[in-house]
Amino acid sequence: MSSKEVYTLKNKNGVEISFMANGGRIISVKVPDARGEVADVVVGYDTPEEALAGDAYFGALCGRYANRIVEGKFTIDGVEYRLDKNNGNNHLHGGFEGFNVREWSVEPVSTGKYAQAYKLTLVSPEGDQKYPGELKVGVIYGLTEDNEFVIDYTAETDKPTVINLTSHPYFNLNGAGNGTVEEHELQINAAKYTPIDGDLGTVSGEIADVKGTPFDFTEGKNIGEALSAKADQLDFGGGGIDHNFVVDGFDGTVRLAATLKDPKSGRTMEVYTDQPGVQVYTGNHFDGTDTGKQGKPIVKWGGVALETQIFPDSPNHYHFPNAVLRPGETYKHLCVYKFS
Ligand code: BGC
């Protein structure tokens, strides 16, 4: 199996999702619009070769700890662990060689639930990126006949460790490369979010109300309306949204967290999850110098990532959801991107 190998999930409605074993990277998500016109709605590149050479987080599985751990430090049972700081003063998305650049084993699975599905597995050895314990991870990518792309994660460890897996596709429902997502409408079932500070996304542990801030998407609004607001929080995010939203009513069951709509194409995507948070990232670091699909530049705000997860830096905040996994327990995480 070569790392450039591409696997594709198809259903009878013409939805087609392709990914690579390397990083489990989702490299294309083709969805018809109301008139049956198909567009690829994830930011990325035309070929697997370009994907391997390009932005290593595009569409990838992130771990062991997606998002940031401040100063890369955490303590479990009185033992302090120090991870690499691969993002300023912080540890981001599992470190220098996170799960996003690893070779996953890929096997087809057949269950009645999915039109097609694959299971990706990875064994992360003890000490991988300085994390404790051997972690065994399984991720099912399944596509249903209801146009749901399901990402079903499980993991087990042989020593207490921390875990927070996510998936990192950037969506542009008008088609990758077709402008920005400013005119996309976003609704998020989150009355609260976790503010960041100027130090590249460091969180203090504060859980703040979105009311009265650009982060109030409770009623749904254009992303551009939030992006054009004047707020320190947007500056800290690198000129846009790069924030974790606290999913209303989290109780570990699957619920609708967010809905993204593109009025131009009429495409809609709902995000369901059993996780307590969703990181919304509007691609603030894209600057048009990287060339994406169909030779088009990857521009600032050219896509939006909706990453279901535990909150950033949870291991260092006792009032944040638990991110510690112990032997005998199973980490479970479900994320559904549903297209219509
Ligand atoms: C983070 C961004 C980061 C990006 C890297 C996102 O999940 O929130 O801060 O720059 O990943 O691709």
Tab-separated table of C-alpha atoms and ligand atoms in Angstrom:
chain	number	residue	atom	x	y	z
A	1	MET	CA	0.000	0.000	0.000
A	2	SER	CA	1.508	3.272	-1.031
A	3	SER	CA	0.790	6.431	0.869
A	4	LYS	CA	-0.554	7.983	-2.334
A	5	GLU	CA	-3.268	5.383	-2.650
A	6	VAL	CA	-6.717	6.960	-2.812
A	7	TYR	CA	-9.874	5.335	-1.452
A	8	THR	CA	-13.334	6.462	-2.488
A	9	LEU	CA	-16.755	6.179	-0.852
A	10	LYS	CA	-19.804	6.512	-3.100
A	11	ASN	CA	-23.547	6.441	-2.606
A	12	LYS	CA	-26.474	6.289	-4.995
A	13	ASN	CA	-27.074	10.064	-4.870
A	14	GLY	CA	-23.756	10.804	-6.492
A	15	VAL	CA	-21.909	11.820	-3.325
A	16	GLU	CA	-18.258	10.802	-3.562
A	17	ILE	CA	-15.630	11.146	-0.841
A	18	SER	CA	-11.963	10.367	-1.420
A	19	PHE	CA	-9.202	10.027	1.129
A	20	MET	CA	-5.619	8.862	1.439
A	21	ALA	CA	-4.025	6.427	3.870
A	22	ASN	CA	-1.515	9.138	4.749
A	23	GLY	CA	-3.119	11.147	7.534
A	24	GLY	CA	-6.472	9.690	6.544
A	25	ARG	CA	-6.594	12.924	4.556
A	26	ILE	CA	-9.965	13.628	2.975
A	27	ILE	CA	-8.917	15.022	-0.367
A	28	SER	CA	-12.284	15.500	-2.047
A	29	VAL	CA	-15.952	15.602	-1.107
A	30	LYS	CA	-18.132	15.768	-4.195
A	31	VAL	CA	-21.754	16.717	-3.569
A	32	PRO	CA	-24.543	17.597	-6.002
A	33	ASP	CA	-26.482	20.840	-5.526
A	34	ALA	CA	-30.253	21.217	-5.899
A	35	ARG	CA	-29.934	21.060	-9.708
A	36	GLY	CA	-27.724	17.991	-9.558
A	37	GLU	CA	-24.551	19.910	-10.288
A	38	VAL	CA	-21.632	18.305	-8.541
A	39	ALA	CA	-18.878	20.320	-6.858
A	40	ASP	CA	-15.920	19.364	-4.730
A	41	VAL	CA	-16.575	21.203	-1.471
A	42	VAL	CA	-13.294	20.732	0.409
A	43	VAL	CA	-10.220	22.908	0.091
A	44	GLY	CA	-7.175	21.006	-1.125
A	45	TYR	CA	-5.204	19.947	-4.146
A	46	ASP	CA	-5.854	18.123	-7.404
A	47	THR	CA	-3.498	15.186	-6.838
A	48	PRO	CA	-2.342	13.031	-3.919
A	49	GLU	CA	1.253	14.054	-4.715
A	50	GLU	CA	0.353	17.711	-4.226
A	51	ALA	CA	-1.567	16.824	-1.049
A	52	LEU	CA	1.522	15.137	0.392
A	53	ALA	CA	3.648	18.170	-0.443
A	54	GLY	CA	1.060	20.733	0.643
A	55	ASP	CA	-0.682	21.815	3.846
A	56	ALA	CA	-0.460	18.701	5.992
A	57	TYR	CA	-3.662	19.415	7.927
A	58	PHE	CA	-6.033	19.655	4.947
A	59	GLY	CA	-8.714	17.035	5.532
A	60	ALA	CA	-6.491	15.119	7.919
A	61	LEU	CA	-7.116	13.185	11.102
A	62	CYS	CA	-5.503	15.132	13.936
A	63	GLY	CA	-4.184	13.570	17.137
A	64	ARG	CA	-3.264	12.505	19.664
A	65	TYR	CA	-4.444	15.870	20.922
A	66	ALA	CA	-6.097	17.981	18.250
A	67	ASN	CA	-5.998	21.724	18.962
A	68	ARG	CA	-3.636	23.246	21.490
A	69	ILE	CA	-2.106	22.195	24.761
A	70	VAL	CA	-0.665	25.351	26.270
A	71	GLU	CA	3.121	25.127	26.599
A	72	GLY	CA	2.771	21.427	25.702
A	73	LYS	CA	2.499	20.578	29.402
A	74	PHE	CA	0.021	18.508	31.351
A	75	THR	CA	-0.062	16.366	34.474
A	76	ILE	CA	-1.776	13.029	35.031
A	77	ASP	CA	-1.794	11.382	38.475
A	78	GLY	CA	0.960	13.755	39.634
A	79	VAL	CA	3.295	12.997	36.722
A	80	GLU	CA	4.107	15.933	34.455
A	81	TYR	CA	4.479	15.329	30.724
A	82	ARG	CA	6.120	17.777	28.332
A	83	LEU	CA	5.217	17.588	24.671
A	84	ASP	CA	6.937	19.451	21.858
A	85	LYS	CA	5.925	23.032	21.203
A	86	ASN	CA	5.312	22.883	17.467
A	87	ASN	CA	3.146	26.021	17.376
A	88	GLY	CA	4.752	28.983	19.081
A	89	ASN	CA	4.560	28.347	22.782
A	90	ASN	CA	1.994	25.582	22.350
A	91	HIS	CA	1.588	22.004	21.242
A	92	LEU	CA	-0.781	21.770	18.252
A	93	HIS	CA	-2.574	18.815	16.638
A	94	GLY	CA	-0.389	16.130	18.211
A	95	GLY	CA	3.043	17.591	17.534
A	96	PHE	CA	5.614	17.644	14.748
A	97	GLU	CA	4.553	14.215	13.508
A	98	GLY	CA	0.917	14.055	14.415
A	99	PHE	CA	-1.596	11.542	13.118
A	100	ASN	CA	-2.137	13.843	10.117
A	101	VAL	CA	1.131	12.688	8.530
A	102	ARG	CA	1.047	9.033	9.586
A	103	GLU	CA	0.370	6.029	7.425
A	104	TRP	CA	-2.956	4.566	8.512
A	105	SER	CA	-3.937	0.991	7.664
A	106	VAL	CA	-7.113	1.013	5.608
A	107	GLU	CA	-9.589	-1.856	5.249
A	108	PRO	CA	-13.043	-1.868	3.696
A	109	VAL	CA	-15.839	-2.668	6.138
A	110	SER	CA	-19.357	-3.731	5.316
A	111	THR	CA	-22.241	-2.985	7.614
A	112	GLY	CA	-25.857	-2.385	6.671
A	113	LYS	CA	-25.513	1.157	7.982
A	114	TYR	CA	-23.352	2.542	5.202
A	115	ALA	CA	-23.451	2.584	1.418
A	116	GLN	CA	-19.687	2.169	1.736
A	117	ALA	CA	-17.220	2.345	4.595
A	118	TYR	CA	-13.549	1.953	5.432
A	119	LYS	CA	-11.827	1.465	8.744
A	120	LEU	CA	-8.542	3.228	9.350
A	121	THR	CA	-6.322	2.016	12.155
A	122	LEU	CA	-3.127	3.232	13.721
A	123	VAL	CA	-1.021	2.090	16.652
A	124	SER	CA	0.732	5.002	18.297
A	125	PRO	CA	3.567	3.578	20.381
A	126	GLU	CA	4.389	4.556	23.972
A	127	GLY	CA	6.268	7.863	23.884
A	128	ASP	CA	5.027	8.798	20.401
A	129	GLN	CA	5.471	12.599	20.216
A	130	LYS	CA	6.239	12.261	23.978
A	131	TYR	CA	2.706	11.141	24.921
A	132	PRO	CA	2.417	8.373	27.538
A	133	GLY	CA	1.034	4.918	26.761
A	134	GLU	CA	0.508	2.914	23.620
A	135	LEU	CA	-2.647	4.152	21.933
A	136	LYS	CA	-4.634	2.022	19.497
A	137	VAL	CA	-6.898	4.101	17.290
A	138	GLY	CA	-9.683	3.063	14.927
A	139	VAL	CA	-11.608	5.458	12.703
A	140	ILE	CA	-14.494	4.467	10.454
A	141	TYR	CA	-15.193	6.659	7.438
A	142	GLY	CA	-18.719	5.746	6.368
A	143	LEU	CA	-21.053	7.237	3.779
A	144	THR	CA	-24.798	6.592	4.118
A	145	GLU	CA	-27.498	6.727	1.445
A	146	ASP	CA	-28.791	9.795	3.352
A	147	ASN	CA	-25.668	11.734	2.345
A	148	GLU	CA	-24.145	11.508	5.796
A	149	PHE	CA	-20.395	11.274	5.987
A	150	VAL	CA	-19.785	9.610	9.337
A	151	ILE	CA	-16.460	9.704	11.166
A	152	ASP	CA	-16.582	7.233	14.017
A	153	TYR	CA	-13.536	7.224	16.293
A	154	THR	CA	-12.515	4.805	19.023
A	155	ALA	CA	-9.247	4.456	20.931
A	156	GLU	CA	-7.729	2.497	23.776
A	157	THR	CA	-4.583	2.966	25.802
A	158	ASP	CA	-2.399	0.821	28.041
A	159	LYS	CA	-1.420	3.756	30.328
A	160	PRO	CA	-3.267	6.891	31.390
A	161	THR	CA	-2.895	9.456	28.604
A	162	VAL	CA	-4.722	12.387	27.008
A	163	ILE	CA	-6.649	12.213	23.771
A	164	ASN	CA	-8.640	14.522	21.501
A	165	LEU	CA	-9.053	13.396	17.913
A	166	THR	CA	-10.582	15.428	15.124
A	167	SER	CA	-10.887	15.734	11.374
A	168	HIS	CA	-9.696	18.833	9.538
A	169	PRO	CA	-11.471	19.408	6.219
A	170	TYR	CA	-12.111	23.027	5.227
A	171	PHE	CA	-15.485	23.357	3.510
A	172	ASN	CA	-16.536	25.750	0.796
A	173	LEU	CA	-19.997	24.613	-0.234
A	174	ASN	CA	-19.849	26.714	-3.390
A	175	GLY	CA	-16.912	24.584	-4.508
A	176	ALA	CA	-13.269	24.760	-3.436
A	177	GLY	CA	-11.545	27.711	-5.045
A	178	ASN	CA	-14.789	29.601	-5.707
A	179	GLY	CA	-14.189	32.612	-3.514
A	180	THR	CA	-14.474	32.832	0.249
A	181	VAL	CA	-17.028	31.557	2.736
A	182	GLU	CA	-18.029	35.090	3.770
A	183	GLU	CA	-21.452	34.629	2.220
A	184	HIS	CA	-22.005	31.224	3.767
A	185	GLU	CA	-24.570	31.251	6.523
A	186	LEU	CA	-23.533	29.526	9.730
A	187	GLN	CA	-25.713	28.572	12.638
A	188	ILE	CA	-24.082	27.105	15.749
A	189	ASN	CA	-25.917	25.671	18.719
A	190	ALA	CA	-23.512	27.266	21.150
A	191	ALA	CA	-24.336	29.998	23.656
A	192	LYS	CA	-20.734	29.933	24.869
A	193	TYR	CA	-17.211	29.764	23.488
A	194	THR	CA	-13.676	29.620	24.828
A	195	PRO	CA	-11.850	32.919	24.157
A	196	ILE	CA	-8.168	32.909	23.200
A	197	ASP	CA	-5.343	35.333	23.843
A	198	GLY	CA	-2.711	36.850	21.591
A	199	ASP	CA	-0.271	34.009	22.148
A	200	LEU	CA	-1.327	31.904	19.171
A	201	GLY	CA	-4.524	30.543	20.504
A	202	THR	CA	-3.665	30.040	24.145
A	203	VAL	CA	-6.833	29.636	26.189
A	204	SER	CA	-7.121	30.859	29.767
A	205	GLY	CA	-9.870	28.491	30.798
A	206	GLU	CA	-12.567	31.130	30.480
A	207	ILE	CA	-15.930	30.038	29.093
A	208	ALA	CA	-17.668	33.169	27.823
A	209	ASP	CA	-21.102	34.054	26.462
A	210	VAL	CA	-21.282	34.606	22.701
A	211	LYS	CA	-24.096	37.126	23.201
A	212	GLY	CA	-23.010	40.598	22.129
A	213	THR	CA	-19.858	39.284	20.380
A	214	PRO	CA	-19.113	38.422	16.732
A	215	PHE	CA	-19.248	34.772	17.866
A	216	ASP	CA	-22.991	34.779	18.314
A	217	PHE	CA	-24.133	32.333	15.616
A	218	THR	CA	-27.055	31.053	17.681
A	219	GLU	CA	-29.612	32.486	15.241
A	220	GLY	CA	-27.503	31.881	12.157
A	221	LYS	CA	-25.785	34.641	10.161
A	222	ASN	CA	-23.311	35.241	7.363
A	223	ILE	CA	-19.777	34.328	8.324
A	224	GLY	CA	-18.638	37.576	6.676
A	225	GLU	CA	-20.694	39.584	9.153
A	226	ALA	CA	-18.651	38.100	11.991
A	227	LEU	CA	-15.360	38.415	10.112
A	228	SER	CA	-15.855	42.122	9.412
A	229	ALA	CA	-16.516	42.986	13.061
A	230	LYS	CA	-13.899	44.817	15.111
A	231	ALA	CA	-12.846	42.596	17.995
A	232	ASP	CA	-9.591	41.641	19.695
A	233	GLN	CA	-10.708	38.017	19.622
A	234	LEU	CA	-10.717	38.074	15.794
A	235	ASP	CA	-7.242	39.646	15.753
A	236	PHE	CA	-5.990	36.993	18.169
A	237	GLY	CA	-7.377	34.383	15.792
A	238	GLY	CA	-5.060	35.677	13.076
A	239	GLY	CA	-7.717	37.835	11.428
A	240	GLY	CA	-10.790	35.676	11.744
A	241	ILE	CA	-12.470	32.932	13.700
A	242	ASP	CA	-10.244	30.279	15.267
A	243	HIS	CA	-12.326	29.408	18.304
A	244	ASN	CA	-13.859	26.534	20.142
A	245	PHE	CA	-17.634	26.738	20.552
A	246	VAL	CA	-19.285	24.980	23.471
A	247	VAL	CA	-22.049	22.746	22.132
A	248	ASP	CA	-25.326	23.494	23.963
A	249	GLY	CA	-26.659	20.739	26.186
A	250	PHE	CA	-23.652	18.425	25.845
A	251	ASP	CA	-24.388	15.091	27.491
A	252	GLY	CA	-22.385	12.675	25.368
A	253	THR	CA	-25.248	11.902	22.994
A	254	VAL	CA	-25.192	12.891	19.328
A	255	ARG	CA	-26.724	16.300	18.661
A	256	LEU	CA	-26.841	18.920	15.919
A	257	ALA	CA	-23.954	21.287	16.590
A	258	ALA	CA	-23.859	23.476	13.485
A	259	THR	CA	-25.430	24.098	10.092
A	260	LEU	CA	-23.537	25.637	7.192
A	261	LYS	CA	-25.454	26.924	4.155
A	262	ASP	CA	-24.297	28.362	0.895
A	263	PRO	CA	-27.093	30.457	-0.614
A	264	LYS	CA	-25.360	30.526	-4.030
A	265	SER	CA	-25.357	26.773	-4.655
A	266	GLY	CA	-28.102	25.921	-2.190
A	267	ARG	CA	-25.843	23.293	-0.600
A	268	THR	CA	-26.251	22.747	3.126
A	269	MET	CA	-24.128	20.794	5.576
A	270	GLU	CA	-25.189	19.848	9.077
A	271	VAL	CA	-22.653	18.821	11.682
A	272	TYR	CA	-23.735	16.342	14.338
A	273	THR	CA	-21.524	15.191	17.179
A	274	ASP	CA	-21.382	13.643	20.623
A	275	GLN	CA	-18.416	15.877	21.491
A	276	PRO	CA	-18.601	18.947	23.779
A	277	GLY	CA	-16.941	21.388	21.374
A	278	VAL	CA	-16.537	22.477	17.777
A	279	GLN	CA	-13.485	24.440	16.676
A	280	VAL	CA	-14.493	26.847	13.949
A	281	TYR	CA	-11.537	27.943	11.862
A	282	THR	CA	-11.981	30.222	8.851
A	283	GLY	CA	-8.613	29.568	7.205
A	284	ASN	CA	-7.105	32.824	8.421
A	285	HIS	CA	-3.558	31.865	7.488
A	286	PHE	CA	-4.330	31.172	3.821
A	287	ASP	CA	-2.799	33.991	1.806
A	288	GLY	CA	-3.291	33.023	-1.828
A	289	THR	CA	0.316	31.929	-2.362
A	290	ASP	CA	-0.552	28.210	-2.248
A	291	THR	CA	-2.187	26.775	-5.359
A	292	GLY	CA	-5.162	24.513	-4.795
A	293	LYS	CA	-7.676	22.635	-6.888
A	294	GLN	CA	-7.963	23.559	-10.576
A	295	GLY	CA	-4.917	25.776	-10.228
A	296	LYS	CA	-6.817	28.296	-8.145
A	297	PRO	CA	-5.142	30.110	-5.231
A	298	ILE	CA	-6.053	29.097	-1.683
A	299	VAL	CA	-7.258	32.418	-0.353
A	300	LYS	CA	-7.862	33.739	3.144
A	301	TRP	CA	-11.308	32.584	4.364
A	302	GLY	CA	-11.505	30.270	1.329
A	303	GLY	CA	-12.967	27.516	3.512
A	304	VAL	CA	-14.222	26.872	7.011
A	305	ALA	CA	-13.251	23.947	9.221
A	306	LEU	CA	-15.793	22.684	11.749
A	307	GLU	CA	-13.754	20.377	13.957
A	308	THR	CA	-15.726	18.414	16.534
A	309	GLN	CA	-13.632	17.847	19.642
A	310	ILE	CA	-12.969	18.303	23.347
A	311	PHE	CA	-11.979	21.880	24.250
A	312	PRO	CA	-8.447	23.165	23.634
A	313	ASP	CA	-6.050	22.686	26.552
A	314	SER	CA	-8.598	20.610	28.473
A	315	PRO	CA	-5.907	18.617	30.328
A	316	ASN	CA	-4.998	21.853	32.163
A	317	HIS	CA	-8.497	22.995	33.135
A	318	TYR	CA	-10.445	20.883	35.569
A	319	HIS	CA	-13.751	22.525	34.629
A	320	PHE	CA	-13.257	21.612	30.935
A	321	PRO	CA	-14.457	18.217	29.671
A	322	ASN	CA	-12.254	15.276	30.572
A	323	ALA	CA	-9.544	14.424	28.038
A	324	VAL	CA	-7.793	11.734	30.082
A	325	LEU	CA	-8.129	8.175	28.819
A	326	ARG	CA	-7.268	5.286	31.122
A	327	PRO	CA	-6.572	1.605	30.496
A	328	GLY	CA	-9.828	-0.329	30.243
A	329	GLU	CA	-11.751	2.695	28.941
A	330	THR	CA	-12.679	3.351	25.318
A	331	TYR	CA	-12.486	6.820	23.803
A	332	LYS	CA	-15.504	7.364	21.573
A	333	HIS	CA	-16.252	10.234	19.231
A	334	LEU	CA	-18.799	10.535	16.475
A	335	CYS	CA	-18.881	13.288	13.872
A	336	VAL	CA	-21.422	13.407	11.065
A	337	TYR	CA	-21.268	15.831	8.148
A	338	LYS	CA	-24.679	15.612	6.486
A	339	PHE	CA	-25.144	17.157	3.038
A	340	SER	CA	-28.349	18.274	1.402
B	1	BGC	C1	-6.396	25.584	14.305
B	1	BGC	C2	-5.622	26.722	13.685
B	1	BGC	C3	-4.455	26.168	12.946
B	1	BGC	C4	-4.917	25.173	11.933
B	1	BGC	C5	-3.770	24.535	11.255
B	1	BGC	C6	-6.821	24.671	13.221
B	1	BGC	O1	-7.507	23.582	13.759
B	1	BGC	O2	-7.499	26.028	15.035
B	1	BGC	O3	-5.193	27.605	14.667
B	1	BGC	O4	-3.724	27.196	12.324
B	1	BGC	O5	-5.695	24.194	12.546
B	1	BGC	O6	-4.168	23.992	10.053
